[in-house]
Tab-separated table of C-alpha atoms in Angstrom:
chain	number	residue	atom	x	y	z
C	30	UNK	CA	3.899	-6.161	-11.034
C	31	UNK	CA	4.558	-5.908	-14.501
C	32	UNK	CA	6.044	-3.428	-16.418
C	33	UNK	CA	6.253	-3.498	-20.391
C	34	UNK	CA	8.901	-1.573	-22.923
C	35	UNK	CA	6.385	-1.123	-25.918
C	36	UNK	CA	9.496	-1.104	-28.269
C	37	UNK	CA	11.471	-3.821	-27.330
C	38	UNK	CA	8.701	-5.445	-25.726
C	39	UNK	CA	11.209	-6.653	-22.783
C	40	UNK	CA	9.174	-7.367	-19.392
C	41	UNK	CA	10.531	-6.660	-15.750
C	42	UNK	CA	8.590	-8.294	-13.135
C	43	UNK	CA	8.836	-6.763	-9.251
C	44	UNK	CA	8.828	-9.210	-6.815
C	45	UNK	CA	9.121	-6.692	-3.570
C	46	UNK	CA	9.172	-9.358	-1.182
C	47	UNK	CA	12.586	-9.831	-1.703
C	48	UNK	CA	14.085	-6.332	-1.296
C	49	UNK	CA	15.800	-4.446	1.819
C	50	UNK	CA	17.478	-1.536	2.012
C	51	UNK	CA	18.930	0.138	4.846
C	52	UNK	CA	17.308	3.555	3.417
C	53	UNK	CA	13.852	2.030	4.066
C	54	UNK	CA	11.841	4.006	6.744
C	55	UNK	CA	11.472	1.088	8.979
C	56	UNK	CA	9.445	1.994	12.212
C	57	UNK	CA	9.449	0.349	15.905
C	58	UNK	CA	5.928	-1.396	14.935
C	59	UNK	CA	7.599	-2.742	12.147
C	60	UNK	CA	10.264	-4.265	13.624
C	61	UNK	CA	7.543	-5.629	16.085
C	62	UNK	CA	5.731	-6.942	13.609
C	63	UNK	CA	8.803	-8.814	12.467
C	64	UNK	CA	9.344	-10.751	15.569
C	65	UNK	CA	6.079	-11.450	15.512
C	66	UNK	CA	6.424	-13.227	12.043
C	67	UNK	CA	7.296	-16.455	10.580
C	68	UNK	CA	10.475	-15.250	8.781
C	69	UNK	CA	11.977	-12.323	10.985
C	70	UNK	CA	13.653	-9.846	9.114
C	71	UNK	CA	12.828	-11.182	5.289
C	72	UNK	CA	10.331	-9.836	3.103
C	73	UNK	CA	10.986	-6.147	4.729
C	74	UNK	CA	9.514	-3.798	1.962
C	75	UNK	CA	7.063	-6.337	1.288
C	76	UNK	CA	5.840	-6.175	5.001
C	77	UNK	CA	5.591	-2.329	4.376
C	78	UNK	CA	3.192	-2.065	1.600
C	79	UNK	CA	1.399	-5.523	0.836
C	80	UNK	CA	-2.073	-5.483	1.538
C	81	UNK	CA	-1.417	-8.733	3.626
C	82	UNK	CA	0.268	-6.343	6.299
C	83	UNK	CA	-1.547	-3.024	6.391
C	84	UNK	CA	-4.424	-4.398	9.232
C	85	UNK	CA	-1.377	-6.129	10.738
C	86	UNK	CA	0.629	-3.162	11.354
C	87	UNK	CA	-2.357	-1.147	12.760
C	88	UNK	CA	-3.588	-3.294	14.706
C	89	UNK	CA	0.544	-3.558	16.427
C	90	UNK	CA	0.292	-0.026	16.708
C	91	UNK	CA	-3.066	-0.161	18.283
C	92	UNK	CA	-1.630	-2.655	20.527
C	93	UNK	CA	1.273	-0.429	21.719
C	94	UNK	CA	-0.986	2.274	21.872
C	95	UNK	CA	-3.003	0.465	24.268
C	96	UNK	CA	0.251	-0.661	26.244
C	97	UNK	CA	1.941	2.016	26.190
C	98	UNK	CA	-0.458	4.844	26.687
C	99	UNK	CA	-3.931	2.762	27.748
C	100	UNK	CA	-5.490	3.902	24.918
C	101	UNK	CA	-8.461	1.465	25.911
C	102	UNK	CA	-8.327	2.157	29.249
C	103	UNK	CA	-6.738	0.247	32.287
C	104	UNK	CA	-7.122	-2.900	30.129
C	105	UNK	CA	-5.628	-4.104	26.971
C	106	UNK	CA	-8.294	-5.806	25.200
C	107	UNK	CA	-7.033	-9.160	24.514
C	108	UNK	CA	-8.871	-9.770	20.965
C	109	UNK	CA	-5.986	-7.118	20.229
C	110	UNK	CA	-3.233	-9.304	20.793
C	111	UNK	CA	-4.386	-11.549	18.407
C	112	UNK	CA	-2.233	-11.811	15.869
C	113	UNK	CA	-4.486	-11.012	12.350
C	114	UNK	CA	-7.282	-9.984	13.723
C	115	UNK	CA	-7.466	-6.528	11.487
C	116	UNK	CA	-7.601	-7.331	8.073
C	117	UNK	CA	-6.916	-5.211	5.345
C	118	UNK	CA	-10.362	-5.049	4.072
C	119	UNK	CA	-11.447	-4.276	7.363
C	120	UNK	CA	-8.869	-0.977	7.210
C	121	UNK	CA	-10.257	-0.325	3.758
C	122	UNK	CA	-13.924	0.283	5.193
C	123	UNK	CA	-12.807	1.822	8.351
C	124	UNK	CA	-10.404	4.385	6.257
C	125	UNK	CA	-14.051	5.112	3.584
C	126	UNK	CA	-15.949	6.308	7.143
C	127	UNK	CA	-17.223	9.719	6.346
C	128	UNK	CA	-20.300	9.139	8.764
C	129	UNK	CA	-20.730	11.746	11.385
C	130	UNK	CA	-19.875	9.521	14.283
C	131	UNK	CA	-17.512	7.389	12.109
C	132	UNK	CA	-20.089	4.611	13.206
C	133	UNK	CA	-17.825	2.216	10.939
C	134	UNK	CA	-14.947	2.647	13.065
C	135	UNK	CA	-17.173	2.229	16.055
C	136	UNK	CA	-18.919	-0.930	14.578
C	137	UNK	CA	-15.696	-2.651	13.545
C	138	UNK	CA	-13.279	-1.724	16.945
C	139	UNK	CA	-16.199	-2.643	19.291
C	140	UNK	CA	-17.160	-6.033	17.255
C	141	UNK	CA	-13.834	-7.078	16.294
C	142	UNK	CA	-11.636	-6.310	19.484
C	143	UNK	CA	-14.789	-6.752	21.990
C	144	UNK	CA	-15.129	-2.990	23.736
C	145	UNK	CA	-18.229	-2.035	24.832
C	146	UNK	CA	-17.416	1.329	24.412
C	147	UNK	CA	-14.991	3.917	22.279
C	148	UNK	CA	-15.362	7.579	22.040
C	149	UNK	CA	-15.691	9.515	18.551
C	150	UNK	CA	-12.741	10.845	19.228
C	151	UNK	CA	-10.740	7.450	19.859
C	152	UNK	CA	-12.462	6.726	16.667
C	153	UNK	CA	-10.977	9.978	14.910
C	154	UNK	CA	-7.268	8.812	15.892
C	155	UNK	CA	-7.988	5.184	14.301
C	156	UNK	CA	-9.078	6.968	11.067
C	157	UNK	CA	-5.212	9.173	11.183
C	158	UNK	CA	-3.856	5.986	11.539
C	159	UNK	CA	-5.379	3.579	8.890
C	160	UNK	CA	-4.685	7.052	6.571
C	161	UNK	CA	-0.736	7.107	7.851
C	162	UNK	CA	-0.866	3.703	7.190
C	163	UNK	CA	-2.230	3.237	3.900
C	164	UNK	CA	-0.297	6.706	2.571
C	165	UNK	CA	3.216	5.217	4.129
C	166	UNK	CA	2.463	1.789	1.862
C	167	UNK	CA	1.196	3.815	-1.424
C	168	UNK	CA	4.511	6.026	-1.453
C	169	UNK	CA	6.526	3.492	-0.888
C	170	UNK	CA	4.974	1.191	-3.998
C	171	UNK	CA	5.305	4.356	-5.842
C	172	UNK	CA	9.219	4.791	-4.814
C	173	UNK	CA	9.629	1.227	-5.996
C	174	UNK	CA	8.046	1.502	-9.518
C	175	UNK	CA	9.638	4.750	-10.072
C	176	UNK	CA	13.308	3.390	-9.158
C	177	UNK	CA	12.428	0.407	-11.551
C	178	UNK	CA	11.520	2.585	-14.245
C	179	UNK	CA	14.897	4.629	-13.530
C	180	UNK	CA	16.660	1.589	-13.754
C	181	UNK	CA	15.296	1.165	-17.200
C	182	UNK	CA	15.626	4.693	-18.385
C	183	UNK	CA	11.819	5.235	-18.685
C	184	UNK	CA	11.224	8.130	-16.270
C	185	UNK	CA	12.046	11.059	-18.609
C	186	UNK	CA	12.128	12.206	-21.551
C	187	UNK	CA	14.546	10.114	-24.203
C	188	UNK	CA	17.472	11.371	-26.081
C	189	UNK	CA	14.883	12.393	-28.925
C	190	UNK	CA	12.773	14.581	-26.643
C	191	UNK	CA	10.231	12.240	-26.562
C	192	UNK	CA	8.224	10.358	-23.191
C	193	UNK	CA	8.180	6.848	-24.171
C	194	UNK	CA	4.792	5.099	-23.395
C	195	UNK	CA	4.897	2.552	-20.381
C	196	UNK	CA	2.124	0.323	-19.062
C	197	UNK	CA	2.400	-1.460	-15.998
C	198	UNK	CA	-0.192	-4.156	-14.790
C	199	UNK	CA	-0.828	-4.375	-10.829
C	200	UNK	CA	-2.301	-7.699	-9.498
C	201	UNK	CA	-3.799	-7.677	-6.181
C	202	UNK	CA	-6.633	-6.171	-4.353
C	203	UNK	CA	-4.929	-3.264	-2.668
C	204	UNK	CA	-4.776	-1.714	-5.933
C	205	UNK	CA	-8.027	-2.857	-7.021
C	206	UNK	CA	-10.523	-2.538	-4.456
C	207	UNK	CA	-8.657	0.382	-1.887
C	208	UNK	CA	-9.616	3.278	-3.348
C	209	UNK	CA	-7.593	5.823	-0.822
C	210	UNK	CA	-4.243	3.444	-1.851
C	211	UNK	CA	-4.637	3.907	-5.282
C	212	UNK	CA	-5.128	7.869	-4.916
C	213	UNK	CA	-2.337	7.728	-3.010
C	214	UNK	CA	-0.123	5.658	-5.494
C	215	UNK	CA	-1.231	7.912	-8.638
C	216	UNK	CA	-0.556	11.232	-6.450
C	217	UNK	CA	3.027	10.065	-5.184
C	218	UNK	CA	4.063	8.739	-8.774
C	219	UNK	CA	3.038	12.107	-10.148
C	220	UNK	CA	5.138	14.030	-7.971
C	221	UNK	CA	7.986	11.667	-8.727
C	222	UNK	CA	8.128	11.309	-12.719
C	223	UNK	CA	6.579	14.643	-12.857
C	224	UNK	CA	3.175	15.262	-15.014
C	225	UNK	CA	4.442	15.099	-18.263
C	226	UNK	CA	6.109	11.859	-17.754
C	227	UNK	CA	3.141	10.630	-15.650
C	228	UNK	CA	0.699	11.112	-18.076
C	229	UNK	CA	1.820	8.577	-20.315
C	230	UNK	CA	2.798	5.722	-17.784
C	231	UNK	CA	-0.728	3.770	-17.845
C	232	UNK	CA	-1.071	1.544	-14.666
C	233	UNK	CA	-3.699	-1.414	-15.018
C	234	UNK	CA	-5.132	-3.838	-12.584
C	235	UNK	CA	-4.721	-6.835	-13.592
C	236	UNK	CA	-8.211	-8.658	-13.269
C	237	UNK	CA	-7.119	-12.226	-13.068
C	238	UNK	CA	-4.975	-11.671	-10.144
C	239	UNK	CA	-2.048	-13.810	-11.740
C	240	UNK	CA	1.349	-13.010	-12.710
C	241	UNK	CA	1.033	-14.209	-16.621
C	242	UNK	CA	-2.484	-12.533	-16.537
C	243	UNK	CA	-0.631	-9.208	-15.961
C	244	UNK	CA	1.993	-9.705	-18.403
C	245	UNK	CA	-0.516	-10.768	-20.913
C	246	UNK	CA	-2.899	-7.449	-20.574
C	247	UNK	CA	0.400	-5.314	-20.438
C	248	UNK	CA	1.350	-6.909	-23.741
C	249	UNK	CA	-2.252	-6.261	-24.826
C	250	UNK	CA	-2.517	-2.130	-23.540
C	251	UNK	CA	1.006	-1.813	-25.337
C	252	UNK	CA	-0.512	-2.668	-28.784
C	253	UNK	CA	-3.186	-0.848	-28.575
C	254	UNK	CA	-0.958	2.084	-28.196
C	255	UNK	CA	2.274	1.328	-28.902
C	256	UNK	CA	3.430	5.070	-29.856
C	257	UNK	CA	5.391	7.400	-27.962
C	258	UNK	CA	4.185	10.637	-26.004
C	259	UNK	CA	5.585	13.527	-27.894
């Protein structure tokens, strides 16, 4: 993630994998899902909003839903204990079910995990959760970009009374393709920076996917528009 000063034309680059903080809202299926990882521990706000974790962290919930409370019945279905076996994408489409039945939810649960049957309403508590899920990651991407642009002194008004312009480029295809993420992201940054301020801080997917490619179209959105919100 890239965010640009237009005047000074300094760049910060967020690398979340890297952060952890005591203050984080850490969960028992996330520390689950740590001991279930290749680096334990590491990478902790990372594993709480990156689109490479969102299926994994239903899908341990799921799990101790089903262990803890047979939410499948007598048997845990063992496809669930597969590590991976929800992707994000697959959350995505399941989250987008506005069918009647939620027949998406049905389709994927019964293919993927191998149940013959599960009830609309077991289908209606897999839809809270992928929404829990996905909100919990988009506020917490939203706490991190607005303590960044804290840091910086870019989330209110300057000494001169006016809202300096910032653009910030977003690689990845959480942003991109999840629609209910970015809703989320936009709504929680709003409530943060406040509309005025929010109005004028411009976030961009980057299309390349790439790290330079972001810094590159933030450099480009900032010339474009390089004034100041009065």
């Amino acid at each position: 993630m890239i965010i640009l000063h237009p005047q000074n034309t300094r760049l910060s680059i967020w690398n979340g994998g890297n952060f952890h903080s005591s203050n984080l809202p850490c969960t028992v299926y996330d520390y689950k899902l740590h001991s279930l990882s290749v680096h334990p521990n590491e990478q902790v706000l990372e594993k709480m909003i990156s689109g490479r974790y969102l299926g994994e962290i239903v899908r341990v919930v799921l799990l101790t839903m089903a262990e803890d409370a047979a939410f499948f019945g007598e048997m845990v279905p063992p496809k669930l204990k597969e590590k991976n076996r929800l992707m994000t994408d697959v959350i995505s489409a399941m989250h987008d079910d506005t069918s009647q039945n939620l027949d998406v939810i049905g389709e994927n649960i019964t293919n993927l995990l191998e149940i013959p049957e599960f009830s609309l309403e077991q289908r209606k508590v897999v839809l809270k959760l992928c929404d829990v899920v996905t909100k919990r990651s988009a506020r917490l991407s939203a706490a991190a970009i607005y303590g960044i642009l804290k840091k910086l002194g870019r989330h209110c008004k300057g000494e001169n009374g006016t809202v300096p312009r910032t653009v910030i480029e977003i690689d990845g295809s959480l942003h991109g393709k999840y629609e209910k993420f970015r809703n989320y992201l936009n709504e929680a940054l709003e409530e943060l920076l406040g509309t005025e301020v929010y109005k004028v801080v411009k976030l961009h997917q980057a299309s390349d996917g790439s790290a330079i490619g972001a810094a590159i179209l933030a450099a480009s959105h900032a010339i474009k528009d390089p004034s100041p919100s009065e």
